[in-house]
Structure formats: C-alpha cells, structure tokens
Amino acid sequence: MALIVDLFLQAMQMALVVAVAPAVLGVTRKVKARLLRRIGPPVLQPYRDLWKLMHKEAVFAHNASWIYRTAPYLIFAATWVAAALVPSYATGLLFSWSADLIAIVALLGTARFTLALAGMDVGTAFGGIGSSREMMIASLAEPAMLLIVFTVALVAGTTQLSAIATIFATGSVGLRVSLGLGMFAFLFVAVAENARIPIDNPATHLELTMVHEAMVLEYSGRHLAVIEAAAALKLVLYFSLIACLFVPFGIAGPDAGIPAFGLGVLAYLAKLLPIGETSVAKMRVFRYPLFVGSAFAAAALAVFLLFVSKGF
C-alpha cells in the first residue's frame, strides 16, 4: 500500500508540471500584455494552440533525416524528466534520490544539444543561425550554472534537491551573501536559457533576433506542438528550481498528510507567478556575453566568499 501511495505522489508531480506549463506561459503573456496596456491573449490560449497543432499534419523537408523526426520527442522527454525530478509540492518522493542538481544540468544540456542538432539537420540558414546562437549562449550560461550548483552544494553539503529544500526551509543556514549572489546569477541564467527578453523575444520572427524560433522554424504539426510543450516545461523547470533552492517554503515533508500536500500544491502554484519582461529592451547579439558574464561573475564571487568563510 505504501508503494502505491508513493507511486501516486510521484505521478502527481510528473502530471502537475506538464499540466501547469502552458498556463505559466499563458500568464506570462497576459502579464506582459497588461504591462503594455493591451488586453492580450487568454490565459488558456497555449492549451488551445497545442491542441490545434496536435491535430495538424506534420510537413517534413525532403532532406530531413531521422534526427529531425525524433528530436522533438527526445527534447520533451529530457525536459519532462528534469522538471519532474525537481521537488515542487513535497520532498522525499519516490524518485527524489535521483533529483540531483548535476543530473538536472546534464538533462538540460542533452535537450539543448538535440534541439541545436535538429535545427542544423535540414540545412536552412535560419536553423544554422539559431543553433549557433544557442550554442554560444549555452557556452556562457552552463559554466555560470555549474558555479551556482557549487555554491548551493557548499552551503547545503549536498547536491540532492530534496535535501537542499529541507535544509533551506528550516532556516538553519541563515541569510548568506553567497546565496543572494547565487540567486542573482540564477535569474540571469534562467532568462538566457529560456530565450526571454533581453536575450530573445519569443513573440518575433525577425531573423536578426531569433534564437529558439529560428531552430524550430521548419517544424509543424505535432512535432511543433511537442517542442512548444517542451519549451513551456523548461520555463516551469527554472521556476521550480528557483522555488526549490531559494524559496523552499510551503513544501510538504515526506511523511506529511493530505492537508500538507494540498498546501504544498497551492504554495507551488503561487511561486509560479511570472515576472513581467517589458522593463528592458531586446539586447544585441554581441552583448550576450556581457549579460551572461555578469551571472558568471556573481556565481564565481559567491563561490569565492564561501571558500573564504570556510577557511580554504
């Protein structure tokens, strides 16, 4: 009986991240439109778009290989596994032993590599431009992400996400400048990894600014629906990581009851409220290293402060 309950709680987390991903995207677009004094699309519009794309015919280029056809499913699978491993409403779930920060970074890198490979597979100019820009951003963001992982691991003494959330939720680590710098760096990395303003504008198809849209420009039908769902899942994943690492309050423990799990779900949904992205303008491509480099500098300073405080 206990195993069935554990399987149900783990399946609930896996279903939760998929279910709320389009809603988070819809709320983000709605908030952005309201800040621009527009009505904006309905919050449920991403669900309708995915439903419509799933029922359209998939059109393939003549020179598309098997990589092009299987890439959407591999991208979605890697992103879904990574998002489902991050503790959302409860810690100590059945698969929490595998929810490691380094494993999350590896899964995200796998999805990114597959997407860039699919963008270059057809051989179009747009795909090559988007893939090269994606790899440039990744080469800058991944080192910063690893330094953030080292910062959190040095403070918590582990890279296991459930243990980190439990330690940080108790408040035993106190307020640390290193964690503040890590959160600052993580926000910059999240913006860059999700191709949001000022790195990319997902609402445009201008070739001078496209990154993610350029790589998926040749996709259609169910393949495009799967890729768009994976992009929404990736946004939820980074929101979940921020909530787990830096705002781990309201998460239920492993032996909590149904009321605690319900409060954990409500607290998780409240943490997913997005931030408007109209306070800054779109950045030129050649200024990306300055933006992501600031995240690397902040993360490096956080690690340095921790080493100094520990007497290394």
GROMACS .gro file of C-alpha atoms in nm:
model
  312
    1MET     CA    1   0.000   0.000   0.000
    2ALA     CA    2   0.283   0.238   0.087
    3LEU     CA    3   0.445   0.178  -0.252
    4ILE     CA    4   0.117   0.259  -0.430
    5VAL     CA    5   0.088   0.587  -0.238
    6ASP     CA    6   0.448   0.678  -0.322
    7LEU     CA    7   0.390   0.600  -0.689
    8PHE     CA    8   0.074   0.813  -0.688
    9LEU     CA    9   0.253   1.111  -0.529
   10GLN     CA   10   0.539   1.085  -0.780
   11ALA     CA   11   0.297   1.053  -1.072
   12MET     CA   12   0.109   1.355  -0.940
   13GLN     CA   13   0.426   1.563  -0.954
   14MET     CA   14   0.501   1.444  -1.308
   15ALA     CA   15   0.148   1.531  -1.418
   16LEU     CA   16   0.148   1.863  -1.232
   17VAL     CA   17   0.446   2.013  -1.415
   18VAL     CA   18   0.301   1.914  -1.753
   19ALA     CA   19  -0.045   2.045  -1.667
   20VAL     CA   20   0.067   2.388  -1.544
   21ALA     CA   21   0.335   2.451  -1.808
   22PRO     CA   22   0.103   2.603  -2.074
   23ALA     CA   23  -0.077   2.802  -1.803
   24VAL     CA   24   0.251   2.957  -1.686
   25LEU     CA   25   0.324   3.055  -2.045
   26GLY     CA   26  -0.025   3.200  -2.081
   27VAL     CA   27   0.002   3.403  -1.761
   28THR     CA   28   0.341   3.531  -1.870
   29ARG     CA   29   0.198   3.656  -2.199
   30LYS     CA   30  -0.103   3.806  -2.020
   31VAL     CA   31   0.112   3.995  -1.771
   32LYS     CA   32   0.334   4.123  -2.050
   33ALA     CA   33   0.031   4.243  -2.247
   34ARG     CA   34  -0.118   4.416  -1.944
   35LEU     CA   35   0.209   4.597  -1.876
   36LEU     CA   36   0.194   4.719  -2.237
   37ARG     CA   37  -0.169   4.830  -2.181
   38ARG     CA   38  -0.308   4.567  -2.414
   39ILE     CA   39  -0.575   4.306  -2.349
   40GLY     CA   40  -0.354   4.020  -2.460
   41PRO     CA   41  -0.445   3.660  -2.543
   42PRO     CA   42  -0.647   3.446  -2.299
   43VAL     CA   43  -0.452   3.264  -2.031
   44LEU     CA   44  -0.570   2.930  -2.172
   45GLN     CA   45  -0.459   3.014  -2.527
   46PRO     CA   46  -0.142   2.796  -2.509
   47TYR     CA   47  -0.361   2.491  -2.440
   48ARG     CA   48  -0.570   2.570  -2.748
   49ASP     CA   49  -0.259   2.622  -2.960
   50LEU     CA   50  -0.113   2.287  -2.856
   51TRP     CA   51  -0.446   2.112  -2.923
   52LYS     CA   52  -0.467   2.272  -3.268
   53LEU     CA   53  -0.108   2.180  -3.358
   54MET     CA   54  -0.155   1.821  -3.244
   55HIS     CA   55  -0.435   1.780  -3.499
   56LYS     CA   56  -0.243   1.931  -3.791
   57GLU     CA   57  -0.040   1.737  -4.042
   58ALA     CA   58   0.336   1.734  -3.991
   59VAL     CA   59   0.523   1.855  -4.301
   60PHE     CA   60   0.883   1.737  -4.347
   61ALA     CA   61   1.162   1.877  -4.558
   62HIS     CA   62   1.290   1.650  -4.835
   63ASN     CA   63   1.638   1.623  -4.684
   64ALA     CA   64   1.523   1.576  -4.321
   65SER     CA   65   1.682   1.277  -4.152
   66TRP     CA   66   1.570   1.064  -3.860
   67ILE     CA   67   1.730   1.317  -3.625
   68TYR     CA   68   1.481   1.579  -3.736
   69ARG     CA   69   1.186   1.345  -3.676
   70THR     CA   70   1.289   1.207  -3.336
   71ALA     CA   71   1.440   1.525  -3.187
   72PRO     CA   72   1.108   1.673  -3.058
   73TYR     CA   73   1.030   1.362  -2.856
   74LEU     CA   74   1.383   1.340  -2.713
   75ILE     CA   75   1.375   1.709  -2.619
   76PHE     CA   76   1.037   1.672  -2.448
   77ALA     CA   77   1.141   1.354  -2.265
   78ALA     CA   78   1.464   1.505  -2.128
   79THR     CA   79   1.293   1.827  -2.022
   80TRP     CA   80   1.000   1.643  -1.864
   81VAL     CA   81   1.227   1.415  -1.662
   82ALA     CA   82   1.430   1.713  -1.541
   83ALA     CA   83   1.117   1.911  -1.446
   84ALA     CA   84   0.957   1.613  -1.274
   85LEU     CA   85   1.265   1.549  -1.059
   86VAL     CA   86   1.264   1.898  -0.906
   87PRO     CA   87   1.064   1.895  -0.577
   88SER     CA   88   0.752   2.103  -0.633
   89TYR     CA   89   0.491   2.043  -0.362
   90ALA     CA   90   0.670   1.781  -0.149
   91THR     CA   91   1.017   1.647  -0.075
   92GLY     CA   92   1.128   1.289  -0.031
   93LEU     CA   93   0.919   1.148  -0.316
   94LEU     CA   94   0.986   0.807  -0.467
   95PHE     CA   95   1.242   0.927  -0.725
   96SER     CA   96   1.389   1.205  -0.512
   97TRP     CA   97   1.714   1.012  -0.477
   98SER     CA   98   1.784   1.084  -0.845
   99ALA     CA   99   1.691   1.454  -0.823
  100ASP     CA  100   2.046   1.582  -0.829
  101LEU     CA  101   2.142   1.930  -0.946
  102ILE     CA  102   2.422   1.800  -1.167
  103ALA     CA  103   2.182   1.548  -1.326
  104ILE     CA  104   1.935   1.832  -1.397
  105VAL     CA  105   2.210   2.032  -1.571
  106ALA     CA  106   2.306   1.725  -1.775
  107LEU     CA  107   1.947   1.664  -1.886
  108LEU     CA  108   1.909   2.027  -1.990
  109GLY     CA  109   2.234   2.006  -2.185
  110THR     CA  110   2.110   1.694  -2.362
  111ALA     CA  111   1.787   1.866  -2.465
  112ARG     CA  112   1.976   2.173  -2.584
  113PHE     CA  113   2.221   1.970  -2.791
  114THR     CA  114   1.936   1.774  -2.952
  115LEU     CA  115   1.748   2.092  -3.041
  116ALA     CA  116   2.056   2.254  -3.194
  117LEU     CA  117   2.131   1.937  -3.391
  118ALA     CA  118   1.774   1.929  -3.524
  119GLY     CA  119   1.799   2.295  -3.622
  120MET     CA  120   2.104   2.223  -3.838
  121ASP     CA  121   1.974   1.895  -3.979
  122VAL     CA  122   1.760   2.045  -4.255
  123GLY     CA  123   2.040   2.276  -4.367
  124THR     CA  124   1.849   2.605  -4.375
  125ALA     CA  125   2.014   2.937  -4.295
  126PHE     CA  126   1.770   3.011  -4.015
  127GLY     CA  127   1.836   2.679  -3.844
  128GLY     CA  128   2.212   2.730  -3.860
  129ILE     CA  129   2.187   3.083  -3.720
  130GLY     CA  130   1.961   2.975  -3.433
  131SER     CA  131   2.175   2.671  -3.347
  132SER     CA  132   2.499   2.871  -3.344
  133ARG     CA  133   2.345   3.137  -3.121
  134GLU     CA  134   2.202   2.871  -2.890
  135MET     CA  135   2.543   2.711  -2.850
  136MET     CA  136   2.704   3.048  -2.788
  137ILE     CA  137   2.455   3.122  -2.509
  138ALA     CA  138   2.500   2.771  -2.368
  139SER     CA  139   2.878   2.806  -2.360
  140LEU     CA  140   2.833   3.114  -2.143
  141ALA     CA  141   2.539   3.001  -1.929
  142GLU     CA  142   2.649   2.647  -1.839
  143PRO     CA  143   2.969   2.749  -1.653
  144ALA     CA  144   2.765   3.001  -1.455
  145MET     CA  145   2.506   2.731  -1.381
  146LEU     CA  146   2.772   2.492  -1.255
  147LEU     CA  147   2.914   2.761  -1.026
  148ILE     CA  148   2.565   2.816  -0.887
  149VAL     CA  149   2.544   2.441  -0.823
  150PHE     CA  150   2.877   2.455  -0.639
  151THR     CA  151   2.754   2.749  -0.430
  152VAL     CA  152   2.439   2.569  -0.320
  153ALA     CA  153   2.629   2.243  -0.263
  154LEU     CA  154   2.889   2.413  -0.042
  155VAL     CA  155   2.617   2.570   0.173
  156ALA     CA  156   2.389   2.266   0.198
  157GLY     CA  157   2.659   1.999   0.185
  158THR     CA  158   2.479   1.807  -0.090
  159THR     CA  159   2.351   1.842  -0.446
  160GLN     CA  160   2.035   1.638  -0.380
  161LEU     CA  161   1.739   1.872  -0.430
  162SER     CA  162   1.508   1.727  -0.165
  163ALA     CA  163   1.780   1.754   0.097
  164ILE     CA  164   1.864   2.110  -0.010
  165ALA     CA  165   1.499   2.217   0.011
  166THR     CA  166   1.464   2.061   0.356
  167ILE     CA  167   1.781   2.228   0.486
  168PHE     CA  168   1.698   2.570   0.345
  169ALA     CA  169   1.333   2.555   0.458
  170THR     CA  170   1.437   2.512   0.820
  171GLY     CA  171   1.636   2.834   0.806
  172SER     CA  172   1.940   2.675   0.970
  173VAL     CA  173   2.178   2.821   0.711
  174GLY     CA  174   2.062   3.177   0.782
  175LEU     CA  175   2.095   3.471   0.545
  176ARG     CA  176   2.407   3.445   0.330
  177VAL     CA  177   2.551   3.687   0.079
  178SER     CA  178   2.669   3.392  -0.129
  179LEU     CA  179   2.313   3.262  -0.169
  180GLY     CA  180   2.195   3.610  -0.269
  181LEU     CA  181   2.463   3.626  -0.536
  182GLY     CA  182   2.371   3.275  -0.646
  183MET     CA  183   2.005   3.370  -0.684
  184PHE     CA  184   2.103   3.682  -0.881
  185ALA     CA  185   2.318   3.470  -1.114
  186PHE     CA  186   2.047   3.204  -1.147
  187LEU     CA  187   1.787   3.460  -1.256
  188PHE     CA  188   2.019   3.577  -1.534
  189VAL     CA  189   2.090   3.220  -1.641
  190ALA     CA  190   1.716   3.140  -1.641
  191VAL     CA  191   1.645   3.435  -1.869
  192ALA     CA  192   1.919   3.330  -2.110
  193GLU     CA  193   1.830   2.961  -2.109
  194ASN     CA  194   1.460   3.023  -2.174
  195ALA     CA  195   1.528   3.271  -2.457
  196ARG     CA  196   1.336   3.551  -2.290
  197ILE     CA  197   1.387   3.927  -2.321
  198PRO     CA  198   1.652   4.075  -2.334
  199ILE     CA  199   1.828   3.768  -2.482
  200ASP     CA  200   1.548   3.671  -2.719
  201ASN     CA  201   1.194   3.773  -2.794
  202PRO     CA  202   0.972   3.464  -2.840
  203ALA     CA  203   0.698   3.681  -2.995
  204THR     CA  204   0.901   3.781  -3.301
  205HIS     CA  205   1.022   3.611  -3.619
  206LEU     CA  206   1.280   3.870  -3.719
  207GLU     CA  207   1.592   3.689  -3.837
  208LEU     CA  208   1.828   3.934  -3.663
  209THR     CA  209   1.687   3.845  -3.319
  210MET     CA  210   1.563   3.485  -3.340
  211VAL     CA  211   1.729   3.213  -3.134
  212HIS     CA  212   1.479   2.947  -3.031
  213GLU     CA  213   1.228   3.029  -3.305
  214ALA     CA  214   1.498   3.000  -3.573
  215MET     CA  215   1.577   2.640  -3.475
  216VAL     CA  216   1.213   2.527  -3.484
  217LEU     CA  217   1.105   2.731  -3.786
  218GLU     CA  218   1.081   2.422  -4.011
  219TYR     CA  219   0.869   2.219  -3.768
  220SER     CA  220   0.491   2.189  -3.796
  221GLY     CA  221   0.201   1.986  -3.668
  222ARG     CA  222   0.252   1.751  -3.376
  223HIS     CA  223   0.630   1.795  -3.380
  224LEU     CA  224   0.596   2.169  -3.328
  225ALA     CA  225   0.340   2.105  -3.052
  226VAL     CA  226   0.583   1.876  -2.869
  227ILE     CA  227   0.867   2.130  -2.898
  228GLU     CA  228   0.645   2.414  -2.775
  229ALA     CA  229   0.532   2.198  -2.483
  230ALA     CA  230   0.897   2.125  -2.402
  231ALA     CA  231   0.977   2.499  -2.407
  232ALA     CA  232   0.691   2.566  -2.164
  233LEU     CA  233   0.815   2.279  -1.944
  234LYS     CA  234   1.162   2.430  -1.942
  235LEU     CA  235   1.021   2.759  -1.816
  236VAL     CA  236   0.837   2.574  -1.538
  237LEU     CA  237   1.157   2.384  -1.458
  238TYR     CA  238   1.350   2.704  -1.391
  239PHE     CA  239   1.065   2.849  -1.185
  240SER     CA  240   1.062   2.524  -0.987
  241LEU     CA  241   1.438   2.538  -0.931
  242ILE     CA  242   1.414   2.896  -0.804
  243ALA     CA  243   1.132   2.794  -0.570
  244CYS     CA  244   1.320   2.484  -0.450
  245LEU     CA  245   1.660   2.644  -0.397
  246PHE     CA  246   1.580   2.996  -0.283
  247VAL     CA  247   1.212   2.997  -0.172
  248PRO     CA  248   1.163   2.644  -0.033
  249PHE     CA  249   0.877   2.739   0.198
  250GLY     CA  250   0.545   2.560   0.197
  251ILE     CA  251   0.688   2.232   0.064
  252ALA     CA  252   0.544   1.930   0.244
  253GLY     CA  253   0.771   1.675   0.405
  254PRO     CA  254   0.797   1.310   0.305
  255ASP     CA  255   0.570   1.190   0.589
  256ALA     CA  256   0.311   1.469   0.567
  257GLY     CA  257  -0.061   1.415   0.538
  258ILE     CA  258  -0.310   1.510   0.269
  259PRO     CA  259  -0.367   1.866   0.404
  260ALA     CA  260   0.008   1.935   0.394
  261PHE     CA  261   0.030   1.806   0.037
  262GLY     CA  262  -0.264   2.028  -0.062
  263LEU     CA  263  -0.098   2.333   0.094
  264GLY     CA  264   0.223   2.236  -0.084
  265VAL     CA  265   0.046   2.235  -0.421
  266LEU     CA  266  -0.108   2.576  -0.351
  267ALA     CA  267   0.226   2.718  -0.240
  268TYR     CA  268   0.394   2.581  -0.552
  269LEU     CA  269   0.133   2.733  -0.782
  270ALA     CA  270   0.174   3.068  -0.607
  271LYS     CA  271   0.551   3.057  -0.665
  272LEU     CA  272   0.497   3.009  -1.038
  273LEU     CA  273   0.363   3.362  -1.081
  274PRO     CA  274   0.584   3.506  -1.355
  275ILE     CA  275   0.757   3.842  -1.372
  276GLY     CA  276   0.691   4.096  -1.644
  277GLU     CA  277   0.959   4.127  -1.908
  278THR     CA  278   0.896   4.472  -2.051
  279SER     CA  279   1.129   4.667  -1.823
  280VAL     CA  280   1.425   4.614  -2.057
  281ALA     CA  281   1.469   4.617  -2.432
  282LYS     CA  282   1.594   4.340  -2.660
  283MET     CA  283   1.971   4.315  -2.645
  284ARG     CA  284   2.205   4.292  -2.942
  285VAL     CA  285   2.359   3.952  -3.006
  286PHE     CA  286   2.713   4.074  -2.946
  287ARG     CA  287   2.616   4.194  -2.598
  288TYR     CA  288   2.504   3.850  -2.480
  289PRO     CA  289   2.846   3.774  -2.322
  290LEU     CA  290   2.813   4.087  -2.107
  291PHE     CA  291   2.471   3.979  -1.981
  292VAL     CA  292   2.557   3.616  -1.908
  293GLY     CA  293   2.909   3.708  -1.798
  294SER     CA  294   2.760   3.910  -1.512
  295ALA     CA  295   2.589   3.590  -1.393
  296PHE     CA  296   2.920   3.403  -1.413
  297ALA     CA  297   3.095   3.679  -1.217
  298ALA     CA  298   2.827   3.679  -0.946
  299ALA     CA  299   2.838   3.298  -0.916
  300ALA     CA  300   3.219   3.298  -0.905
  301LEU     CA  301   3.213   3.565  -0.631
  302ALA     CA  302   2.963   3.354  -0.434
  303VAL     CA  303   3.193   3.050  -0.451
  304PHE     CA  304   3.493   3.264  -0.353
  305LEU     CA  305   3.310   3.403  -0.048
  306LEU     CA  306   3.217   3.052   0.062
  307PHE     CA  307   3.575   2.930   0.031
  308VAL     CA  308   3.697   3.229   0.231
  309SER     CA  309   3.435   3.178   0.503
  310LYS     CA  310   3.526   2.809   0.534
  311GLY     CA  311   3.895   2.892   0.562
  312PHE     CA  312   4.018   2.720   0.243
   0.00000   0.00000   0.00000
